Every structure is written in C-alpha cells, then in structure tokens.
Coordinates of C-alpha atoms and ligand atoms in Angstrom, one line a residue:
M1 CA 76.8 114.2 -188.6
A2 CA 74.2 114.1 -191.5
G3 CA 73.4 117.6 -193.4
A4 CA 75.4 119.7 -195.7
S5 CA 78.8 120.3 -197.4
P6 CA 81.0 122.7 -195.2
H7 CA 81.1 125.5 -197.8
S8 CA 77.0 125.4 -197.8
R9 CA 75.4 128.6 -197.0
G10 CA 71.7 127.6 -196.2
V11 CA 69.8 126.6 -193.2
A12 CA 67.5 124.2 -192.6
L13 CA 64.1 123.4 -190.3
I14 CA 63.9 120.4 -190.2
G15 CA 61.8 119.6 -186.2
S16 CA 60.2 121.3 -184.0
G17 CA 58.6 120.6 -180.3
S18 CA 57.2 122.1 -177.4
A19 CA 56.1 122.2 -173.9
Q20 CA 53.6 123.2 -171.9
A21 CA 52.9 124.5 -168.4
A22 CA 51.3 122.3 -165.8
Q23 CA 48.7 124.5 -165.0
V24 CA 45.6 125.9 -166.8
I25 CA 44.3 129.4 -165.5
T26 CA 41.1 131.0 -166.9
N27 CA 40.2 134.1 -167.1
H28 CA 37.0 132.8 -164.5
Q29 CA 39.7 132.1 -161.9
L30 CA 41.6 135.9 -162.9
G31 CA 38.2 137.5 -162.1
Q32 CA 38.4 135.9 -158.7
R33 CA 41.2 137.8 -157.8
V34 CA 41.4 141.0 -159.5
E35 CA 38.5 143.5 -161.1
T36 CA 38.4 141.9 -164.7
S37 CA 35.7 139.4 -166.5
D38 CA 35.5 136.7 -169.3
E39 CA 34.4 139.1 -171.7
W40 CA 36.3 141.8 -171.6
I41 CA 39.4 140.0 -171.6
R42 CA 38.6 137.9 -174.5
S43 CA 36.9 140.8 -176.4
R44 CA 40.6 142.8 -176.1
T45 CA 42.8 140.0 -175.9
G46 CA 41.2 136.6 -177.7
I47 CA 42.5 134.8 -174.7
S48 CA 41.0 132.0 -173.1
T49 CA 43.3 130.3 -170.1
R50 CA 47.0 130.5 -170.3
R51 CA 49.2 127.7 -168.6
V52 CA 51.0 129.1 -165.4
S53 CA 53.9 126.5 -164.1
S54 CA 54.1 124.7 -161.1
P55 CA 56.4 126.2 -158.4
D56 CA 58.2 122.5 -158.9
Q57 CA 58.4 123.8 -163.1
R58 CA 61.7 125.0 -163.7
L59 CA 62.2 127.4 -166.7
S60 CA 65.0 124.5 -167.9
D61 CA 62.6 121.4 -167.8
L62 CA 60.0 122.7 -169.9
A63 CA 63.0 124.2 -172.5
A64 CA 64.4 120.9 -172.5
D65 CA 60.8 118.9 -172.5
A66 CA 60.4 121.7 -175.9
G67 CA 64.0 120.6 -177.4
R68 CA 63.5 116.9 -176.7
S69 CA 60.5 116.5 -179.0
A70 CA 62.4 118.9 -181.8
L71 CA 65.2 116.1 -181.7
E72 CA 62.6 113.3 -182.1
M73 CA 60.4 115.2 -184.9
A74 CA 64.0 115.6 -186.6
G75 CA 65.2 112.3 -186.0
W76 CA 68.6 113.1 -184.3
S77 CA 70.4 111.8 -181.6
A78 CA 71.3 114.9 -178.4
N79 CA 75.0 114.4 -178.5
S80 CA 74.9 115.0 -182.9
L81 CA 74.3 119.3 -181.9
D82 CA 76.6 121.8 -182.3
L83 CA 74.6 124.5 -180.1
V84 CA 71.6 124.9 -177.8
L85 CA 70.4 128.5 -177.6
L86 CA 68.2 129.2 -175.5
A87 CA 66.0 132.2 -176.1
T88 CA 64.8 133.5 -172.8
S89 CA 64.0 136.2 -170.1
T90 CA 63.5 134.6 -166.9
P91 CA 66.1 131.7 -166.9
D92 CA 66.6 129.8 -163.5
D93 CA 70.2 131.1 -162.9
L94 CA 71.2 134.7 -165.0
F95 CA 74.9 133.1 -165.2
G96 CA 72.4 131.0 -168.0
S97 CA 69.8 128.1 -167.9
A98 CA 71.1 127.1 -171.6
P99 CA 73.4 124.3 -170.0
A100 CA 71.3 123.0 -167.6
V101 CA 69.3 122.5 -171.2
Q102 CA 72.2 121.1 -172.5
A103 CA 72.8 118.9 -169.6
A104 CA 69.3 117.7 -169.3
L105 CA 69.2 116.6 -173.1
G106 CA 72.7 115.0 -173.0
A107 CA 73.3 117.3 -175.8
S108 CA 77.5 116.9 -174.8
N109 CA 79.1 118.4 -178.3
A110 CA 77.0 121.5 -177.5
V111 CA 78.0 125.1 -176.8
A112 CA 74.7 126.5 -175.2
F113 CA 74.2 129.5 -174.2
D114 CA 71.1 132.3 -173.3
L115 CA 69.8 134.8 -175.6
T116 CA 67.7 137.8 -173.6
S117 CA 65.5 139.9 -175.9
A118 CA 62.0 139.4 -174.7
C119 CA 59.4 138.4 -177.1
S120 CA 61.7 139.0 -180.0
G121 CA 64.2 136.4 -178.3
F122 CA 63.5 133.2 -180.4
L123 CA 63.2 135.0 -183.8
F124 CA 66.5 137.0 -183.0
S125 CA 67.7 133.3 -181.3
L126 CA 66.8 131.7 -184.7
V127 CA 68.6 134.3 -187.3
T128 CA 71.7 134.3 -184.8
A129 CA 71.8 130.4 -184.7
A130 CA 71.6 130.4 -188.8
Q131 CA 75.0 132.7 -188.7
Y132 CA 76.7 129.6 -186.9
L133 CA 75.5 127.3 -190.0
R134 CA 75.6 129.5 -192.8
T135 CA 79.7 130.3 -192.4
G136 CA 80.0 126.4 -192.0
A137 CA 81.1 126.7 -188.2
M138 CA 78.4 124.4 -187.0
R139 CA 75.9 121.9 -188.4
R140 CA 73.1 120.8 -186.0
A141 CA 71.4 123.8 -183.8
L142 CA 68.9 123.7 -180.7
V143 CA 66.7 126.8 -180.6
I144 CA 64.3 127.1 -177.9
G145 CA 61.9 130.0 -176.8
A146 CA 61.3 129.4 -172.8
D147 CA 59.6 131.5 -170.7
Q148 CA 57.7 131.9 -167.6
L149 CA 56.6 135.3 -167.1
S150 CA 54.5 134.2 -164.2
R151 CA 56.9 134.6 -161.5
F152 CA 57.5 138.0 -163.1
V153 CA 53.7 139.5 -163.4
D154 CA 51.8 141.4 -160.5
W155 CA 48.8 139.0 -160.3
D156 CA 47.0 142.4 -158.7
D157 CA 47.4 144.3 -161.8
R158 CA 44.5 144.2 -164.3
R159 CA 46.5 145.8 -167.1
S160 CA 49.0 143.5 -167.7
C161 CA 48.4 139.9 -165.7
V162 CA 45.7 138.6 -167.8
L163 CA 48.3 138.7 -170.7
F164 CA 50.4 136.4 -170.0
G165 CA 51.7 132.4 -169.8
D166 CA 54.3 129.9 -169.6
G167 CA 55.8 127.8 -172.1
A168 CA 58.2 126.3 -174.5
G169 CA 59.0 125.7 -178.3
A170 CA 62.2 124.9 -179.9
V171 CA 63.2 124.5 -183.8
A172 CA 65.9 122.0 -184.8
L173 CA 67.9 123.8 -187.8
E174 CA 70.2 122.0 -190.0
A175 CA 73.1 123.7 -192.5
S176 CA 71.8 122.9 -196.2
D177 CA 71.8 123.2 -199.7
D178 CA 68.5 124.3 -199.4
D179 CA 67.6 127.4 -198.0
G180 CA 65.1 128.2 -195.3
L181 CA 65.7 131.3 -194.0
L182 CA 65.1 133.3 -196.9
G183 CA 65.4 136.8 -195.6
F184 CA 65.8 138.9 -192.3
L185 CA 65.1 142.2 -190.2
V186 CA 66.7 142.8 -186.9
R187 CA 65.3 146.1 -184.7
S188 CA 65.8 147.4 -181.8
D189 CA 65.4 151.0 -180.2
G190 CA 66.2 151.6 -176.7
A191 CA 64.7 155.0 -176.4
R192 CA 61.6 154.0 -176.6
G193 CA 62.0 150.7 -173.8
G194 CA 60.8 152.4 -171.0
V195 CA 57.0 151.2 -172.6
L196 CA 57.9 147.4 -171.2
N197 CA 60.2 146.9 -168.3
L198 CA 60.6 143.7 -165.8
P199 CA 63.6 146.3 -164.1
A200 CA 65.9 145.9 -161.6
I201 CA 65.1 146.7 -158.2
D202 CA 66.3 149.8 -156.9
S203 CA 68.3 149.0 -153.6
D204 CA 71.2 150.2 -151.4
A205 CA 73.5 148.5 -149.2
P206 CA 76.0 148.8 -147.1
L207 CA 78.8 147.1 -148.3
A208 CA 82.4 147.7 -146.0
D209 CA 83.6 151.6 -144.4
D210 CA 81.6 154.1 -146.7
A211 CA 81.0 151.6 -149.8
R212 CA 77.5 150.6 -150.9
H213 CA 76.6 148.1 -153.0
R214 CA 73.1 146.9 -154.9
R215 CA 71.7 144.4 -154.1
G216 CA 69.9 142.0 -157.5
G217 CA 66.4 141.3 -157.7
Y218 CA 63.6 142.5 -159.9
R219 CA 60.3 144.1 -159.8
P220 CA 57.2 142.8 -161.4
I221 CA 56.5 143.7 -164.9
E222 CA 55.6 147.7 -165.8
M223 CA 54.1 148.4 -169.2
N224 CA 52.3 150.7 -170.6
G225 CA 49.8 148.7 -172.8
Q226 CA 48.1 151.4 -175.4
E227 CA 51.8 152.6 -176.8
V228 CA 53.3 148.4 -177.2
Y229 CA 49.8 148.1 -179.0
K230 CA 50.5 151.1 -180.9
F231 CA 54.2 150.3 -181.7
A232 CA 53.5 146.6 -182.9
V233 CA 50.8 147.7 -185.7
R234 CA 53.1 150.4 -186.4
E235 CA 56.6 148.6 -186.6
V236 CA 54.9 145.1 -187.4
P237 CA 53.8 145.6 -190.3
A238 CA 56.5 147.9 -191.8
V239 CA 59.2 145.3 -191.0
L240 CA 57.4 142.7 -192.7
E241 CA 56.3 145.3 -195.5
C242 CA 60.0 145.9 -195.9
L243 CA 61.4 142.0 -195.8
L244 CA 58.8 140.8 -198.8
E245 CA 60.0 143.4 -200.7
R246 CA 63.5 143.0 -200.4
C247 CA 62.7 139.2 -200.8
A248 CA 60.8 140.1 -203.6
V249 CA 57.9 138.0 -202.0
S250 CA 54.1 139.0 -202.8
P251 CA 51.8 138.9 -199.8
E252 CA 49.8 135.9 -201.6
T253 CA 52.5 133.4 -201.6
I254 CA 52.5 133.5 -198.2
D255 CA 50.9 129.8 -196.9
W256 CA 51.0 131.4 -192.9
L257 CA 51.8 133.9 -191.1
L258 CA 53.6 133.2 -188.3
L259 CA 53.8 136.3 -185.3
H260 CA 54.4 136.6 -181.9
Q261 CA 51.3 135.8 -179.8
A262 CA 50.6 138.7 -178.0
N263 CA 47.3 140.0 -178.9
Q264 CA 44.3 138.6 -181.2
R265 CA 43.8 141.9 -182.5
I266 CA 47.3 142.9 -183.2
L267 CA 47.3 139.7 -185.2
D268 CA 44.0 140.4 -187.5
A269 CA 45.4 144.3 -187.9
V270 CA 48.0 143.0 -190.0
A271 CA 46.6 139.6 -191.4
D272 CA 44.5 142.9 -192.5
R273 CA 47.2 145.1 -193.7
F274 CA 48.2 142.6 -196.1
A275 CA 45.0 141.5 -197.3
I276 CA 46.1 137.8 -195.9
P277 CA 42.9 136.4 -194.7
R278 CA 42.2 135.4 -191.1
A279 CA 42.5 131.4 -192.1
K280 CA 45.9 131.9 -192.8
V281 CA 47.2 133.0 -189.1
L282 CA 47.9 131.2 -186.7
S283 CA 47.0 132.4 -183.7
N284 CA 47.1 129.9 -180.1
L285 CA 46.5 132.7 -178.0
A286 CA 43.0 131.9 -176.4
H287 CA 45.0 129.0 -175.0
Y288 CA 48.5 130.6 -173.8
G289 CA 48.1 133.7 -173.8
N290 CA 51.5 135.8 -174.2
T291 CA 54.5 133.6 -173.4
S292 CA 57.2 135.9 -175.0
A293 CA 60.0 134.1 -176.2
A294 CA 57.7 130.6 -176.4
T295 CA 55.0 131.9 -178.8
I296 CA 56.8 131.5 -182.5
P297 CA 58.0 128.0 -181.5
L298 CA 54.8 126.6 -179.4
V299 CA 52.2 128.1 -182.5
L300 CA 54.7 126.4 -185.2
D301 CA 55.1 123.4 -183.4
E302 CA 51.2 123.0 -182.8
A303 CA 50.6 123.8 -186.7
V304 CA 53.4 121.1 -188.0
R305 CA 51.6 118.7 -185.8
D306 CA 48.0 119.8 -187.0
G307 CA 49.5 119.0 -190.5
K308 CA 48.8 122.6 -191.4
I309 CA 52.3 123.5 -192.1
Q310 CA 53.6 121.2 -194.7
P311 CA 57.2 120.7 -195.9
G312 CA 57.9 123.8 -198.7
H313 CA 55.6 125.8 -197.2
L314 CA 56.1 129.9 -197.1
L315 CA 55.9 131.5 -193.5
A316 CA 56.0 135.1 -192.6
S317 CA 57.3 135.4 -189.2
S318 CA 57.4 138.1 -186.6
G319 CA 58.6 138.9 -183.5
F320 CA 58.2 142.2 -181.4
G321 CA 58.6 143.1 -177.5
A322 CA 60.3 144.5 -175.1
G323 CA 63.7 145.9 -175.9
L324 CA 62.1 147.4 -177.7
S325 CA 62.9 144.9 -180.2
W326 CA 61.3 143.6 -183.4
G327 CA 62.2 142.5 -186.8
A328 CA 60.5 139.9 -189.3
A329 CA 61.8 136.4 -191.0
L330 CA 60.8 134.7 -193.5
L331 CA 61.0 131.1 -193.7
R332 CA 60.2 127.7 -195.9
W333 CA 59.7 125.2 -193.8
Q334 CA 61.7 121.4 -194.2
G335 CA 60.6 118.9 -192.2
P336 CA 61.7 115.7 -191.2
A337 CA 63.5 113.8 -194.1
Ligands
LIG401 N1 39.4 143.8 -167.2 C1 38.7 144.9 -167.1 N2 39.1 146.6 -167.5 C2 40.7 146.3 -167.7 C3 41.4 145.3 -167.0 C4 41.6 144.2 -167.1 N3 41.7 143.2 -167.6 N4 42.7 146.0 -168.1 C5 42.4 147.3 -167.9 N5 41.1 147.5 -168.2 C6 40.6 149.2 -168.0 C7 40.9 150.0 -168.0 O1 41.2 150.4 -166.7 C8 40.7 151.3 -168.5 O2 39.9 151.5 -167.4 P1 39.3 153.4 -167.8 O3 38.8 153.7 -169.6 O4 38.7 153.3 -166.4 O5 40.6 154.0 -167.4 C9 39.9 150.3 -169.6 O6 39.7 149.1 -169.2 C10 40.7 150.3 -171.1 O7 42.0 149.9 -170.8 P2 42.7 150.3 -172.2 O8 44.2 150.3 -172.1 O9 42.8 151.4 -173.3 O10 42.5 149.2 -173.0 P3 43.0 148.7 -174.2 O11 41.8 148.7 -174.9 O12 43.9 149.4 -174.7 O13 43.5 147.2 -174.1 C11 45.8 146.0 -173.5 C12 44.6 147.2 -173.2 C13 44.7 144.5 -173.6 C14 46.6 145.4 -172.7 C15 46.0 146.2 -174.8 O14 46.3 147.7 -174.9 C16 46.9 145.3 -175.2 O15 47.1 144.3 -175.5 N6 48.8 146.2 -175.4 C17 49.6 145.5 -176.2 C18 50.6 144.7 -175.3 C19 51.1 143.5 -175.6 O16 50.7 142.8 -176.0 N7 52.4 142.9 -173.9 C20 53.2 142.4 -174.4 C21 54.2 142.9 -175.4 S1 55.5 141.4 -176.0 C22 57.0 141.5 -174.4 O17 57.7 141.4 -174.8 C23 56.7 141.1 -173.1

C-alpha cells in the first residue's frame, strides 16, 4: 500500500464520490400530497427538489456507489483499504450495513462498521477514521455518509416531509505526513435530544407465561423545527468560532464553508456571523434537501468535480443534528496524486 511512514500523524483527503437516489420529487409534487407550496418551501428552506430512493434501491447500494466513485478518484484498488466506515441512521440491516458495502466494493482487507449520529454522522466518522490513521494502526480508509430518511419521513406531515431526501457521499482518506485534518471539535447533548427523534415504537407483546417483550420497529421522524433551527444557529457558529481560535485560523483565510445542508437560512446565518461571502458557502440544498449523513460528502464531491475546491483549499466544516450532536472540522483538501 502506498502512503506514509508507519509513524506519520497526518491524514490526507485524497478522493471523493457520491451517488444519487433514483427519483426526483419536486415541491409541486409534495403540494399534491400535503398543504404546502413551492413558494413556502423555497422561501423557508431553499429546497426546490429532493431525491428519493426507489423501493428496490438499498442504502448499501447507494453507499457502495458513492464509495466506488471515491476510490476511482483516488486511484485506489478496493483491497488496499483498511477501513470502511459507514455513517448512517438508516441501515438496511440494524446489525450494520457497512459489511455489505465492504463486500460490494471487494474491500476484502478492510474492517467495516457503521457509525450512527444522524446528520453529524459523516463528520464524526471522518474524525473517527482519522484516529486510526494517525496512530499508524491503519493506512487507508473510506468514509461514507449515506441515508435514506425517506423510509422514516411521515409524508403526510408538511412540517417535516418537505425537508428531507436520500443520498450518499464518500471520502478516501490516507495516512500522510501532509495533514489535511487541521483540527476538530465534536459535541453531544442528549438532554436536548427530544427535539428531533426517529423513535422506537412502543410495544408490549406476550412472550411466555407472564414474560413479555418489546417488538422492534420505528415511528416516523418527530421534529420540533423551530427548536432545531435555534439550536443550529446558536451552536454551529459557536463551535466553528472555538475551532478557528484554537487553530489560530482567521475566517478570511477559509476558502469554503462546508456545512451540513439542512436549511439555506442556517447556511446564510453562519456565513454572516463570520462575514464569509455567500459565494464561499457550498450549497446544493436546492436539489437534494437534507440528506442527513450524506450532505457534507455529497456537496464536497460536487464542488471537487466542478473544480471549485482545488488542492490546498481550506474548508471549514460543521455537522449538526439529532442527538443532539454537532461538531466542526478544519480540513485541507489534497486530492489525488
Ligand atoms: N408548508 C406550508 N406551511 C407550513 C409548512 C409547509 N411545508 N410547514 C409548516 N407550515 C406552517 C406551520 O404550520 C405554521 O403555520 P401556523 O403559523 O398557522 O401555525 C407556519 O408555517 C410557520 O411554521 P414554523 O414552524 O414557524 O416555520 P419556520 O419558519 O420555523 O420554518 C422549518 C420551519 C423550515 C422546519 C424550520 O424551522 C427549519 O428549517 N428548522 C430546522 C429543521 C432541521 O434542520 N431539521 C433537520 C436537522 S438535521 C438531522 O439531524 C436530521
């Protein structure tokens, strides 16, 4: 395997990839199902369309497609990977979908597991994978963010169904002397977790004699949109500010703001707080809505392939969502050799 010395302490972002769900659903189409309008959705969220997987499109299919495209960009063979880390809240199999992705890719030397942290999942996974690379325990990792929240959205709840979509994105990471993860901060606050949930069903079923058990299964997403909004516009700037200070980086030197894509108003509020021009705020919300763990690598991959993100560019990234969970990372994109 190519890469760094066994004692290297850096991690380089070498390749990216993404994959789209099969169906495009417009605001007008949602207006046929719930009482809403294209104007309301666009003005409150910035979303025009979202993509929804077809019933035969599995989460692991999307994730493997995104992973394959990141491997192609990196120029790596799948069997050079040591780790496949899948950030998802919607696995095909609750025991984990990463091994299915590993098998689909042919990454036979990699350990594969899932990490669940809703919309913060990709950022948390990137940081987690980096720890294996920094210690010298591993050399190459594929970090995939993929979600199919369409399976758990209440499509008759206009307050939430307009927000979400499906998708997948991936980043190929390599141990390197040239460090691309300049710093990170990650946070959780379960005490505030009740504002956004995909909760287990309440059930009480007979087992044997007097014993009873609880059946598995989940209820649709429950969200207090205003509270989630307030959380995001308070915590995201705060965590980014703290990270920039810690890394002694001034906002003017940031090339791109790479935020979780939940609402255009949240992106704009964060950019304004740091006086970062809107042109430096990566956004694909209009086309995808909130794809949960997939948003950050999906918008990253589009910007890399569009030529916006260039080798050496500095990216300030932040993920936030259910848990509550949030965090920030300062990244330098390297790209393939
Ligand atoms: N179409 C038309 N009207 C609507 C819709 C809709 N789709 N949804 C709500 N409304 C109505 C409400 O019923 C309300 O009407 P009322 O005043 O008669 O009661 C009115 O619009 C205003 O509702 P608000 O909830 O105050 O609207 P707000 O401006 O806060 O926008 C939104 C709602 C878009 C959900 C916003 O709060 C938001 O983006 N919050 C963040 C949500 C989020 O990012 N969630 C994901 C987090 S990431 C993760 O981990 C999954």
